PDB file of C-alpha atoms (C1' of nucleotides) in Angstrom:
ATOM      1  CA  MET A   1      43.950  10.779  15.266  1.00  0.00           C
ATOM      2  CA  SER A   2      42.962   9.357  11.917  1.00  0.00           C
ATOM      3  CA  MET A   3      39.701   7.652  11.050  1.00  0.00           C
ATOM      4  CA  ARG A   4      41.398   4.310  11.175  1.00  0.00           C
ATOM      5  CA  GLN A   5      42.817   4.964  14.641  1.00  0.00           C
ATOM      6  CA  ALA A   6      39.486   6.218  15.919  1.00  0.00           C
ATOM      7  CA  CYS A   7      37.891   3.015  14.684  1.00  0.00           C
ATOM      8  CA  GLU A   8      40.476   0.909  16.477  1.00  0.00           C
ATOM      9  CA  ALA A   9      40.195   3.002  19.616  1.00  0.00           C
ATOM     10  CA  THR A  10      36.422   2.751  19.762  1.00  0.00           C
ATOM     11  CA  GLY A  11      35.586  -0.504  18.045  1.00  0.00           C
ATOM     12  CA  LEU A  12      33.188   1.299  15.761  1.00  0.00           C
ATOM     13  CA  SER A  13      33.307   1.185  11.981  1.00  0.00           C
ATOM     14  CA  ALA A  14      34.190   4.178   9.839  1.00  0.00           C
ATOM     15  CA  ASP A  15      30.673   4.086   8.437  1.00  0.00           C
ATOM     16  CA  THR A  16      29.226   4.255  11.929  1.00  0.00           C
ATOM     17  CA  LEU A  17      31.387   7.204  12.897  1.00  0.00           C
ATOM     18  CA  ARG A  18      30.462   9.030   9.715  1.00  0.00           C
ATOM     19  CA  TYR A  19      26.837   8.154  10.330  1.00  0.00           C
ATOM     20  CA  TYR A  20      26.934   9.578  13.845  1.00  0.00           C
ATOM     21  CA  GLU A  21      28.284  12.751  12.423  1.00  0.00           C
ATOM     22  CA  LYS A  22      25.673  12.831   9.626  1.00  0.00           C
ATOM     23  CA  ILE A  23      22.785  12.662  12.097  1.00  0.00           C
ATOM     24  CA  GLY A  24      24.289  15.326  14.296  1.00  0.00           C
ATOM     25  CA  LEU A  25      25.489  13.195  17.148  1.00  0.00           C
ATOM     26  CA  LEU A  26      29.084  14.139  16.687  1.00  0.00           C
ATOM     27  CA  THR A  27      29.526  17.855  16.176  1.00  0.00           C
ATOM     28  CA  ARG A  28      32.470  19.897  15.036  1.00  0.00           C
ATOM     29  CA  VAL A  29      34.686  17.001  14.019  1.00  0.00           C
ATOM     30  CA  PRO A  30      37.923  18.691  12.925  1.00  0.00           C
ATOM     31  CA  ARG A  31      39.304  18.054   9.406  1.00  0.00           C
ATOM     32  CA  SER A  32      42.788  17.904   7.966  1.00  0.00           C
ATOM     33  CA  ALA A  33      43.733  20.271   5.138  1.00  0.00           C
ATOM     34  CA  GLY A  34      42.642  17.592   2.633  1.00  0.00           C
ATOM     35  CA  GLY A  35      39.259  17.094   4.288  1.00  0.00           C
ATOM     36  CA  ALA A  36      39.955  13.909   6.301  1.00  0.00           C
ATOM     37  CA  ARG A  37      38.493  13.667   9.777  1.00  0.00           C
ATOM     38  CA  ARG A  38      40.962  14.194  12.593  1.00  0.00           C
ATOM     39  CA  TYR A  39      39.474  12.858  15.800  1.00  0.00           C
ATOM     40  CA  ASP A  40      40.640  14.819  18.817  1.00  0.00           C
ATOM     41  CA  ARG A  41      40.198  14.172  22.525  1.00  0.00           C
ATOM     42  CA  ARG A  42      36.887  16.013  22.644  1.00  0.00           C
ATOM     43  CA  THR A  43      35.344  13.976  19.854  1.00  0.00           C
ATOM     44  CA  LEU A  44      36.671  10.751  21.304  1.00  0.00           C
ATOM     45  CA  GLU A  45      35.084  11.595  24.622  1.00  0.00           C
ATOM     46  CA  GLN A  46      31.820  12.214  22.809  1.00  0.00           C
ATOM     47  CA  ILE A  47      32.089   8.786  21.158  1.00  0.00           C
ATOM     48  CA  ARG A  48      32.719   7.062  24.502  1.00  0.00           C
ATOM     49  CA  PHE A  49      29.797   8.939  25.959  1.00  0.00           C
ATOM     50  CA  ILE A  50      27.607   7.651  23.099  1.00  0.00           C
ATOM     51  CA  GLN A  51      28.784   4.104  23.594  1.00  0.00           C
ATOM     52  CA  ARG A  52      28.015   4.159  27.305  1.00  0.00           C
ATOM     53  CA  ALA A  53      24.645   5.815  26.780  1.00  0.00           C
ATOM     54  CA  LYS A  54      23.820   3.196  24.135  1.00  0.00           C
ATOM     55  CA  ALA A  55      24.686   0.459  26.586  1.00  0.00           C
ATOM     56  CA  MET A  56      22.135   2.092  28.904  1.00  0.00           C
ATOM     57  CA  ARG A  57      19.556   1.705  26.157  1.00  0.00           C
ATOM     58  CA  PHE A  58      19.280   5.369  25.277  1.00  0.00           C
ATOM     59  CA  THR A  59      18.362   5.849  21.626  1.00  0.00           C
ATOM     60  CA  LEU A  60      20.609   7.884  19.377  1.00  0.00           C
ATOM     61  CA  GLU A  61      18.049  10.665  19.480  1.00  0.00           C
ATOM     62  CA  GLU A  62      18.081  10.711  23.264  1.00  0.00           C
ATOM     63  CA  ILE A  63      21.841  10.606  23.248  1.00  0.00           C
ATOM     64  CA  ARG A  64      21.897  13.639  21.031  1.00  0.00           C
ATOM     65  CA  ASP A  65      19.857  15.435  23.625  1.00  0.00           C
ATOM     66  CA  LEU A  66      22.132  14.240  26.397  1.00  0.00           C
ATOM     67  CA  LEU A  67      25.186  15.452  24.518  1.00  0.00           C
ATOM     68  CA  ARG A  68      23.531  18.862  24.142  1.00  0.00           C
ATOM     69  CA  PHE A  69      22.740  18.879  27.871  1.00  0.00           C
ATOM     70  CA  ARG A  70      26.326  17.952  28.466  1.00  0.00           C
ATOM     71  CA  GLU A  71      27.434  21.126  26.789  1.00  0.00           C
ATOM     72  CA  SER A  72      25.558  23.232  29.293  1.00  0.00           C
ATOM     73  CA  PRO A  73      25.174  21.084  32.415  1.00  0.00           C
ATOM     74  CA  GLN A  74      24.043  23.676  34.935  1.00  0.00           C
ATOM     75  CA  THR A  75      20.936  24.588  32.973  1.00  0.00           C
ATOM     76  CA  SER A  76      19.777  21.089  32.246  1.00  0.00           C
ATOM     77  CA  ARG A  77      19.982  18.934  35.365  1.00  0.00           C
ATOM     78  CA  GLU A  78      16.247  18.505  35.540  1.00  0.00           C
ATOM     79  CA  GLU A  79      15.921  17.488  31.949  1.00  0.00           C
ATOM     80  CA  VAL A  80      18.646  14.946  32.254  1.00  0.00           C
ATOM     81  CA  ARG A  81      17.065  13.569  35.387  1.00  0.00           C
ATOM     82  CA  ALA A  82      13.671  13.342  33.648  1.00  0.00           C
ATOM     83  CA  LEU A  83      15.212  11.521  30.708  1.00  0.00           C
ATOM     84  CA  ALA A  84      16.960   9.053  33.023  1.00  0.00           C
ATOM     85  CA  ARG A  85      13.770   8.476  34.960  1.00  0.00           C
ATOM     86  CA  ARG A  86      11.732   7.797  31.860  1.00  0.00           C
ATOM     87  CA  LYS A  87      14.371   5.372  30.687  1.00  0.00           C
ATOM     88  CA  GLN A  88      14.439   3.645  34.063  1.00  0.00           C
ATOM     89  CA  ALA A  89      10.684   3.306  34.094  1.00  0.00           C
ATOM     90  CA  LEU A  90      10.747   1.840  30.634  1.00  0.00           C
ATOM     91  CA  ILE A  91      13.430  -0.650  31.558  1.00  0.00           C
ATOM     92  CA  ARG A  92      11.540  -1.675  34.661  1.00  0.00           C
ATOM     93  CA  GLU A  93       8.400  -2.230  32.681  1.00  0.00           C
ATOM     94  CA  GLN A  94      10.236  -4.374  30.204  1.00  0.00           C
ATOM     95  CA  ILE A  95      11.937  -6.399  32.908  1.00  0.00           C
ATOM     96  CA  GLU A  96       8.592  -7.031  34.515  1.00  0.00           C
ATOM     97  CA  GLN A  97       6.988  -8.137  31.279  1.00  0.00           C
ATOM     98  CA  MET A  98       9.893 -10.365  30.358  1.00  0.00           C
ATOM     99  CA  ALA A  99      10.035 -11.927  33.804  1.00  0.00           C
ATOM    100  CA  HIS A 100       6.426 -12.867  33.293  1.00  0.00           C
ATOM    101  CA  LEU A 101       7.111 -14.400  29.910  1.00  0.00           C
ATOM    102  CA  GLU A 102      10.098 -16.233  31.243  1.00  0.00           C
ATOM    103  CA  LYS A 103       7.966 -17.835  33.929  1.00  0.00           C
ATOM    104  CA  GLU A 104       5.356 -18.725  31.344  1.00  0.00           C
ATOM    105  CA  LEU A 105       7.914 -20.413  29.171  1.00  0.00           C
ATOM    106  CA  GLN A 106       9.370 -22.243  32.150  1.00  0.00           C
ATOM    107  CA  LEU A 107       5.910 -23.531  32.951  1.00  0.00           C
ATOM    108  CA  LEU A 108       5.397 -24.808  29.439  1.00  0.00           C
ATOM    109  CA  LEU A 109       8.850 -26.409  29.413  1.00  0.00           C
ATOM    110  CA  ASN A 110       8.159 -28.115  32.748  1.00  0.00           C
ATOM    111  CA  LEU A 111       4.940 -29.519  31.422  1.00  0.00           C
ATOM    112  CA  CYS A 112       6.844 -30.640  28.404  1.00  0.00           C
ATOM    113  CA  THR A 113       9.196 -32.931  30.370  1.00  0.00           C
ATOM    114  CA  ARG A 114       6.275 -34.551  32.077  1.00  0.00           C
ATOM    115  CA  SER A 115       3.589 -34.999  29.486  1.00  0.00           C
ATOM    116  CA  ASN A 116       4.130 -37.713  26.954  1.00  0.00           C
ATOM    117  CA  CYS A 117       1.367 -37.061  24.567  1.00  0.00           C
ATOM    118  CA  GLY A 118       0.872 -33.888  22.541  1.00  0.00           C
ATOM    119  CA  CYS A 119       3.118 -30.857  22.953  1.00  0.00           C
ATOM    120  CA  PRO A 120       2.251 -28.631  25.913  1.00  0.00           C
ATOM    121  CA  ILE A 121       4.030 -25.670  24.425  1.00  0.00           C
ATOM    122  CA  LEU A 122       1.985 -25.636  21.263  1.00  0.00           C
ATOM    123  CA  GLU A 123      -1.142 -26.337  23.302  1.00  0.00           C
ATOM    124  CA  GLY A 124      -0.240 -23.555  25.683  1.00  0.00           C
ATOM    125  CA  LEU A 125      -0.045 -21.151  22.760  1.00  0.00           C
ATOM    126  CA  ASP A 126      -3.299 -22.555  21.463  1.00  0.00           C
ATOM    127  CA  ASN A 127      -5.404 -22.299  24.551  1.00  0.00           C
ATOM    128  CA  LYS A 128      -4.249 -19.524  26.738  1.00  0.00           C
ATOM    129  CA  GLY A 129      -7.173 -17.460  27.990  1.00  0.00           C
ATOM    130  CA  GLY A 130      -6.635 -13.784  27.478  1.00  0.00           C
ATOM    131  CA  GLY A 131      -3.362 -12.865  25.795  1.00  0.00           C
ATOM    132  CA  TYR A 132      -1.016 -10.229  27.076  1.00  0.00           C
ATOM    133  CA  GLY A 133      -1.593  -7.454  24.604  1.00  0.00           C
ATOM    134  CA  SER A 134       0.880  -6.838  21.820  1.00  0.00           C
TER     135      SER A 134
ATOM    136  CA  MET B   1     -16.143 -14.306   8.491  1.00  0.00           C
ATOM    137  CA  SER B   2     -15.222 -11.264   6.434  1.00  0.00           C
ATOM    138  CA  MET B   3     -11.980  -9.340   6.568  1.00  0.00           C
ATOM    139  CA  ARG B   4     -13.676  -6.625   8.573  1.00  0.00           C
ATOM    140  CA  GLN B   5     -15.004  -9.054  11.117  1.00  0.00           C
ATOM    141  CA  ALA B   6     -11.663 -10.772  11.421  1.00  0.00           C
ATOM    142  CA  CYS B   7     -10.086  -7.425  12.121  1.00  0.00           C
ATOM    143  CA  GLU B   8     -12.596  -6.675  14.820  1.00  0.00           C
ATOM    144  CA  ALA B   9     -12.260 -10.162  16.310  1.00  0.00           C
ATOM    145  CA  THR B  10      -8.480 -10.014  16.497  1.00  0.00           C
ATOM    146  CA  GLY B  11      -7.684  -6.326  16.841  1.00  0.00           C
ATOM    147  CA  LEU B  12      -5.315  -6.548  13.861  1.00  0.00           C
ATOM    148  CA  SER B  13      -5.485  -4.384  10.770  1.00  0.00           C
ATOM    149  CA  ALA B  14      -6.461  -5.710   7.359  1.00  0.00           C
ATOM    150  CA  ASP B  15      -2.992  -4.839   6.182  1.00  0.00           C
ATOM    151  CA  THR B  16      -1.478  -6.878   8.954  1.00  0.00           C
ATOM    152  CA  LEU B  17      -3.595  -9.909   8.183  1.00  0.00           C
ATOM    153  CA  ARG B  18      -2.768  -9.649   4.497  1.00  0.00           C
ATOM    154  CA  TYR B  19       0.873  -9.262   5.408  1.00  0.00           C
ATOM    155  CA  TYR B  20       0.828 -12.366   7.559  1.00  0.00           C
ATOM    156  CA  GLU B  21      -0.552 -14.257   4.613  1.00  0.00           C
ATOM    157  CA  LYS B  22       1.962 -12.794   2.223  1.00  0.00           C
ATOM    158  CA  ILE B  23       4.922 -13.979   4.260  1.00  0.00           C
ATOM    159  CA  GLY B  24       3.460 -17.418   4.675  1.00  0.00           C
ATOM    160  CA  LEU B  25       2.372 -17.192   8.312  1.00  0.00           C
ATOM    161  CA  LEU B  26      -1.312 -17.770   7.435  1.00  0.00           C
ATOM    162  CA  THR B  27      -1.779 -20.568   4.975  1.00  0.00           C
ATOM    163  CA  ARG B  28      -4.744 -21.701   2.954  1.00  0.00           C
ATOM    164  CA  VAL B  29      -6.942 -18.744   3.777  1.00  0.00           C
ATOM    165  CA  PRO B  30     -10.241 -19.526   1.968  1.00  0.00           C
ATOM    166  CA  ARG B  31     -11.703 -17.059  -0.552  1.00  0.00           C
ATOM    167  CA  SER B  32     -15.205 -16.164  -1.602  1.00  0.00           C
ATOM    168  CA  ALA B  33     -16.226 -16.530  -5.246  1.00  0.00           C
ATOM    169  CA  GLY B  34     -15.230 -12.928  -5.820  1.00  0.00           C
ATOM    170  CA  GLY B  35     -11.775 -13.414  -4.290  1.00  0.00           C
ATOM    171  CA  ALA B  36     -12.388 -11.882  -0.858  1.00  0.00           C
ATOM    172  CA  ARG B  37     -10.827 -13.610   2.131  1.00  0.00           C
ATOM    173  CA  ARG B  38     -13.259 -15.634   4.293  1.00  0.00           C
ATOM    174  CA  TYR B  39     -11.682 -16.268   7.644  1.00  0.00           C
ATOM    175  CA  ASP B  40     -12.788 -19.598   9.105  1.00  0.00           C
ATOM    176  CA  ARG B  41     -12.259 -21.093  12.538  1.00  0.00           C
ATOM    177  CA  ARG B  42      -8.977 -22.699  11.571  1.00  0.00           C
ATOM    178  CA  THR B  43      -7.491 -19.431  10.324  1.00  0.00           C
ATOM    179  CA  LEU B  44      -8.721 -17.538  13.330  1.00  0.00           C
ATOM    180  CA  GLU B  45      -7.057 -20.051  15.605  1.00  0.00           C
ATOM    181  CA  GLN B  46      -3.872 -19.542  13.693  1.00  0.00           C
ATOM    182  CA  ILE B  47      -4.162 -15.806  14.187  1.00  0.00           C
ATOM    183  CA  ARG B  48      -4.696 -16.191  17.965  1.00  0.00           C
ATOM    184  CA  PHE B  49      -1.740 -18.535  18.071  1.00  0.00           C
ATOM    185  CA  ILE B  50       0.366 -15.889  16.331  1.00  0.00           C
ATOM    186  CA  GLN B  51      -0.753 -13.218  18.771  1.00  0.00           C
ATOM    187  CA  ARG B  52       0.105 -15.301  21.790  1.00  0.00           C
ATOM    188  CA  ALA B  53       3.456 -16.348  20.370  1.00  0.00           C
ATOM    189  CA  LYS B  54       4.234 -12.697  19.543  1.00  0.00           C
ATOM    190  CA  ALA B  55       3.390 -11.812  23.123  1.00  0.00           C
ATOM    191  CA  MET B  56       5.999 -14.426  24.106  1.00  0.00           C
ATOM    192  CA  ARG B  57       8.513 -12.540  21.993  1.00  0.00           C
ATOM    193  CA  PHE B  58       8.786 -15.106  19.231  1.00  0.00           C
ATOM    194  CA  THR B  59       9.646 -13.502  15.893  1.00  0.00           C
ATOM    195  CA  LEU B  60       7.298 -13.950  12.920  1.00  0.00           C
ATOM    196  CA  GLU B  61       9.841 -16.317  11.431  1.00  0.00           C
ATOM    197  CA  GLU B  62       9.889 -18.446  14.564  1.00  0.00           C
ATOM    198  CA  ILE B  63       6.128 -18.396  14.657  1.00  0.00           C
ATOM    199  CA  ARG B  64       5.991 -19.673  11.157  1.00  0.00           C
ATOM    200  CA  ASP B  65       8.073 -22.599  12.284  1.00  0.00           C
ATOM    201  CA  LEU B  66       5.877 -23.144  15.360  1.00  0.00           C
ATOM    202  CA  LEU B  67       2.819 -23.134  13.153  1.00  0.00           C
ATOM    203  CA  ARG B  68       4.397 -25.779  10.906  1.00  0.00           C
ATOM    204  CA  PHE B  69       5.267 -27.829  13.978  1.00  0.00           C
ATOM    205  CA  ARG B  70       1.729 -27.381  15.072  1.00  0.00           C
ATOM    206  CA  GLU B  71       0.547 -29.117  11.947  1.00  0.00           C
ATOM    207  CA  SER B  72       2.489 -32.276  12.771  1.00  0.00           C
ATOM    208  CA  PRO B  73       2.927 -32.234  16.534  1.00  0.00           C
ATOM    209  CA  GLN B  74       4.138 -35.729  17.193  1.00  0.00           C
ATOM    210  CA  THR B  75       7.186 -35.408  14.939  1.00  0.00           C
ATOM    211  CA  SER B  76       8.343 -32.059  16.325  1.00  0.00           C
ATOM    212  CA  ARG B  77       8.200 -31.956  20.105  1.00  0.00           C
ATOM    213  CA  GLU B  78      11.967 -31.744  20.427  1.00  0.00           C
ATOM    214  CA  GLU B  79      12.199 -28.889  17.950  1.00  0.00           C
ATOM    215  CA  VAL B  80       9.466 -26.929  19.700  1.00  0.00           C
ATOM    216  CA  ARG B  81      11.173 -27.541  23.032  1.00  0.00           C
ATOM    217  CA  ALA B  82      14.519 -26.393  21.660  1.00  0.00           C
ATOM    218  CA  LEU B  83      12.935 -23.214  20.264  1.00  0.00           C
ATOM    219  CA  ALA B  84      11.271 -22.473  23.584  1.00  0.00           C
ATOM    220  CA  ARG B  85      14.485 -23.043  25.471  1.00  0.00           C
ATOM    221  CA  ARG B  86      16.426 -20.738  23.179  1.00  0.00           C
ATOM    222  CA  LYS B  87      13.782 -18.081  23.638  1.00  0.00           C
ATOM    223  CA  GLN B  88      13.799 -18.490  27.379  1.00  0.00           C
ATOM    224  CA  ALA B  89      17.599 -18.238  27.500  1.00  0.00           C
ATOM    225  CA  LEU B  90      17.432 -15.048  25.446  1.00  0.00           C
ATOM    226  CA  ILE B  91      14.796 -13.525  27.650  1.00  0.00           C
ATOM    227  CA  ARG B  92      16.784 -14.411  30.788  1.00  0.00           C
ATOM    228  CA  GLU B  93      19.855 -12.812  29.345  1.00  0.00           C
ATOM    229  CA  GLN B  94      17.951  -9.659  28.499  1.00  0.00           C
ATOM    230  CA  ILE B  95      16.342  -9.519  31.896  1.00  0.00           C
ATOM    231  CA  GLU B  96      19.760  -9.832  33.557  1.00  0.00           C
ATOM    232  CA  GLN B  97      21.255  -7.107  31.417  1.00  0.00           C
ATOM    233  CA  MET B  98      18.360  -4.807  31.926  1.00  0.00           C
ATOM    234  CA  ALA B  99      18.307  -5.349  35.668  1.00  0.00           C
ATOM    235  CA  HIS B 100      21.900  -4.279  35.702  1.00  0.00           C
ATOM    236  CA  LEU B 101      21.156  -1.133  33.757  1.00  0.00           C
ATOM    237  CA  GLU B 102      18.225  -0.394  35.944  1.00  0.00           C
ATOM    238  CA  LYS B 103      20.443  -0.550  39.036  1.00  0.00           C
ATOM    239  CA  GLU B 104      22.986   1.645  37.317  1.00  0.00           C
ATOM    240  CA  LEU B 105      20.371   4.266  36.491  1.00  0.00           C
ATOM    241  CA  GLN B 106      19.011   4.148  40.013  1.00  0.00           C
ATOM    242  CA  LEU B 107      22.494   4.804  41.341  1.00  0.00           C
ATOM    243  CA  LEU B 108      22.907   7.805  39.085  1.00  0.00           C
ATOM    244  CA  LEU B 109      19.482   9.113  40.006  1.00  0.00           C
ATOM    245  CA  ASN B 110      20.245   8.738  43.747  1.00  0.00           C
ATOM    246  CA  LEU B 111      23.461  10.619  43.339  1.00  0.00           C
ATOM    247  CA  CYS B 112      21.489  13.245  41.500  1.00  0.00           C
ATOM    248  CA  THR B 113      19.220  14.071  44.431  1.00  0.00           C
ATOM    249  CA  ARG B 114      22.188  14.461  46.697  1.00  0.00           C
ATOM    250  CA  SER B 115      24.794  16.287  44.683  1.00  0.00           C
ATOM    251  CA  ASN B 116      24.210  19.979  44.103  1.00  0.00           C
ATOM    252  CA  CYS B 117      26.922  20.763  41.684  1.00  0.00           C
ATOM    253  CA  GLY B 118      27.374  19.178  38.331  1.00  0.00           C
ATOM    254  CA  CYS B 119      25.143  16.443  36.974  1.00  0.00           C
ATOM    255  CA  PRO B 120      26.065  13.002  38.213  1.00  0.00           C
ATOM    256  CA  ILE B 121      24.227  11.298  35.333  1.00  0.00           C
ATOM    257  CA  LEU B 122      26.164  13.035  32.656  1.00  0.00           C
ATOM    258  CA  GLU B 123      29.307  12.513  34.682  1.00  0.00           C
ATOM    259  CA  GLY B 124      28.497   8.854  35.110  1.00  0.00           C
ATOM    260  CA  LEU B 125      28.198   8.512  31.365  1.00  0.00           C
ATOM    261  CA  ASP B 126      31.457  10.398  30.982  1.00  0.00           C
ATOM    262  CA  ASN B 127      33.568   8.430  33.362  1.00  0.00           C
ATOM    263  CA  LYS B 128      32.465   4.911  33.707  1.00  0.00           C
ATOM    264  CA  GLY B 129      35.372   2.515  33.558  1.00  0.00           C
ATOM    265  CA  GLY B 130      34.771  -0.320  31.143  1.00  0.00           C
ATOM    266  CA  GLY B 131      31.491  -0.115  29.269  1.00  0.00           C
ATOM    267  CA  TYR B 132      29.110  -3.051  28.929  1.00  0.00           C
ATOM    268  CA  GLY B 133      29.691  -4.001  25.322  1.00  0.00           C
ATOM    269  CA  SER B 134      27.260  -3.071  22.604  1.00  0.00           C
TER     270      SER B 134
ATOM    271  C1'  DC C   1      56.582   9.948  -9.806  1.00  0.00           C
ATOM    272  C1'  DT C   2      53.510   6.544  -9.165  1.00  0.00           C
ATOM    273  C1'  DA C   3      50.925   2.735  -7.049  1.00  0.00           C
ATOM    274  C1'  DG C   4      48.104   1.523  -3.578  1.00  0.00           C
ATOM    275  C1'  DA C   5      45.921   2.478   0.709  1.00  0.00           C
ATOM    276  C1'  DA C   6      42.925   5.385   3.161  1.00  0.00           C
ATOM    277  C1'  DG C   7      39.475   8.680   3.146  1.00  0.00           C
ATOM    278  C1'  DC C   8      35.824  11.460   1.122  1.00  0.00           C
ATOM    279  C1'  DT C   9      30.688  12.198  -0.538  1.00  0.00           C
ATOM    280  C1'  DG C  10      25.900  11.261  -1.556  1.00  0.00           C
ATOM    281  C1'  DG C  11      22.889   7.861  -1.896  1.00  0.00           C
ATOM    282  C1'  DA C  12      21.015   3.078  -1.868  1.00  0.00           C
ATOM    283  C1'  DG C  13      20.115  -1.184   0.694  1.00  0.00           C
ATOM    284  C1'  DC C  14      19.149  -4.025   4.850  1.00  0.00           C
ATOM    285  C1'  DC C  15      16.456  -5.938   8.916  1.00  0.00           C
ATOM    286  C1'  DG C  16      11.642  -6.852  10.990  1.00  0.00           C
ATOM    287  C1'  DA C  17       7.063  -5.767  11.194  1.00  0.00           C
ATOM    288  C1'  DC C  18       4.214  -3.416   9.502  1.00  0.00           C
ATOM    289  C1'  DT C  19       1.606   0.696   6.978  1.00  0.00           C
ATOM    290  C1'  DC C  20       0.053   3.215   3.111  1.00  0.00           C
ATOM    291  C1'  DC C  21      -1.241   3.850  -1.598  1.00  0.00           C
ATOM    292  C1'  DA C  22      -3.118   3.764  -6.425  1.00  0.00           C
ATOM    293  C1'  DG C  23      -5.888   1.696  -9.277  1.00  0.00           C
ATOM    294  C1'  DG C  24      -9.050  -2.098 -10.046  1.00  0.00           C
ATOM    295  C1'  DT C  25     -13.015  -5.440  -8.749  1.00  0.00           C
ATOM    296  C1'  DC C  26     -17.241  -6.860  -6.576  1.00  0.00           C
ATOM    297  C1'  DA C  27     -21.797  -6.771  -4.090  1.00  0.00           C
ATOM    298  C1'  DA C  28     -25.738  -4.343  -2.405  1.00  0.00           C
ATOM    299  C1'  DG C  29     -29.052  -0.583  -2.157  1.00  0.00           C
ATOM    300  C1'  DC C  30     -31.629   3.201  -4.397  1.00  0.00           C
TER     301       DC C  30
ATOM    302  C1'  DG D   1     -27.642   2.234 -13.952  1.00  0.00           C
ATOM    303  C1'  DC D   2     -24.946   4.204 -10.515  1.00  0.00           C
ATOM    304  C1'  DT D   3     -23.004   5.110  -6.192  1.00  0.00           C
ATOM    305  C1'  DT D   4     -20.965   3.517  -2.071  1.00  0.00           C
ATOM    306  C1'  DG D   5     -18.211   0.754   0.543  1.00  0.00           C
ATOM    307  C1'  DA D   6     -15.580  -3.310   1.356  1.00  0.00           C
ATOM    308  C1'  DC D   7     -12.041  -5.707  -0.672  1.00  0.00           C
ATOM    309  C1'  DC D   8      -8.366  -6.956  -3.911  1.00  0.00           C
ATOM    310  C1'  DT D   9      -3.293  -6.613  -5.794  1.00  0.00           C
ATOM    311  C1'  DG D  10       1.536  -5.311  -6.207  1.00  0.00           C
ATOM    312  C1'  DG D  11       4.595  -2.263  -4.768  1.00  0.00           C
ATOM    313  C1'  DA D  12       6.538   1.582  -2.178  1.00  0.00           C
ATOM    314  C1'  DG D  13       7.441   3.869   2.282  1.00  0.00           C
ATOM    315  C1'  DT D  14       8.465   3.943   7.488  1.00  0.00           C
ATOM    316  C1'  DC D  15      11.421   3.410  11.621  1.00  0.00           C
ATOM    317  C1'  DG D  16      16.233   2.994  13.891  1.00  0.00           C
ATOM    318  C1'  DG D  17      20.732   1.974  13.272  1.00  0.00           C
ATOM    319  C1'  DC D  18      23.575   0.951  10.634  1.00  0.00           C
ATOM    320  C1'  DT D  19      26.181  -1.074   6.196  1.00  0.00           C
ATOM    321  C1'  DC D  20      27.651  -1.028   1.565  1.00  0.00           C
ATOM    322  C1'  DC D  21      28.767   1.055  -2.751  1.00  0.00           C
ATOM    323  C1'  DA D  22      30.642   3.831  -6.788  1.00  0.00           C
ATOM    324  C1'  DG D  23      33.352   7.089  -8.077  1.00  0.00           C
ATOM    325  C1'  DC D  24      36.408  10.584  -6.454  1.00  0.00           C
ATOM    326  C1'  DT D  25      40.499  12.805  -3.976  1.00  0.00           C
ATOM    327  C1'  DT D  26      44.315  12.755  -0.920  1.00  0.00           C
ATOM    328  C1'  DC D  27      48.091  10.757   1.547  1.00  0.00           C
ATOM    329  C1'  DT D  28      52.227   7.817   2.025  1.00  0.00           C
ATOM    330  C1'  DA D  29      56.043   4.570   0.780  1.00  0.00           C
ATOM    331  C1'  DG D  30      59.339   3.219  -2.366  1.00  0.00           C
TER     332       DG D  30
END
DNA sequence: CTAGAAGCTGGAGCCGACTCCAGGTCAAGC
DNA sequence: GCTTGACCTGGAGTCGGCTCCAGCTTCTAG
C-alpha cells in the first residue's frame, strides 16, 4: 500500500504519517526498492491503534509505550493497566472541573437574562471570592 | 506596588505579567520615573479578572475581548453573553466526550480484572469498531 | 524518452502560553 | 564609588502535534 493509499485509508496526512515514524511511533515501516514507504497490514494496524488511543486522550508518548507493551503483552499487563488508570483519573478530574465551570457559566448566563443593568458575567469575573487555581 | 509585590499578590511570575502586557492584555500599566512598572489597583483588578477568566477556560485572546467589553459594559452585554454561551457549549461538548471516554476506559479496566489471558485494554484499542473521530 | 505526479529528506514554522536569557539601567546601602 | 539586587528590553527557546517547504529522486503514462 502506497503512502497515498495509506493516507486515504486512515484519513491522516502524509506529513503526519512520516512524523509518527520520525518520533518512533511507527516502527519498521517497509520500503520499496526506491525508498518509498509501503504500508503493510501490520503498520496499518499500528496506525489504527494510534488513532483509537488518541481518541482516548493518550498522548503520542503514552501511545508509543502502549505500542511497545503491545509487542510483548504478557509481560506488561500491569503497566498497561496503570497507564489506563492514570488516564482515567485524569479524565475524571477534568470532567469534574469542567462540570463546575459549566455550572458557573450557567449561573452567570441566568443572571444575565434577568438583570437589566450592568453585565453579570463581567461582574462575576470581577468579584468572585477565591478563584479556582490555574 | 512593585513588580515583586504584584507577583506575590497574584502568584504570577514577572515574565508572565510582562507577557500579558506585551500581548495587550494589560493596558496602561503605569511606570515609575525610572521606567519600572508600578501596579495600581486598576491593573491588579485586571490581573484578577484574567485569572478568573482563565480558570473559566477562556483563552487569553477571549480575555482580551472581555477586558475591552469590561471597559464599556453597556454597549457589549450581548457580545459578552455570546462569548459565554460559546464557551459553555464547548465545555459541555468536552464533558460529554470525556464522560464517554471515561466509561470506555472503565469498561476496559473491568475486563482487565476478570480476564486472565491477553490484555483487554490493548485488545480494546486494537479492535474497536468505528473510532470516535480525532 | 520524457513530463508530471508522487515520494523522499532534513529542517523550519505554527499555535498558545509562557519561560529564559543576555546585556543594560536604576536605586539604595556601605 | 561600588556592589547588590530589582527591574528593564528584545528576542530566542519550550512543549506537543503537527504542517509546510525546497530541492531531490523515483515511478508511471503516453
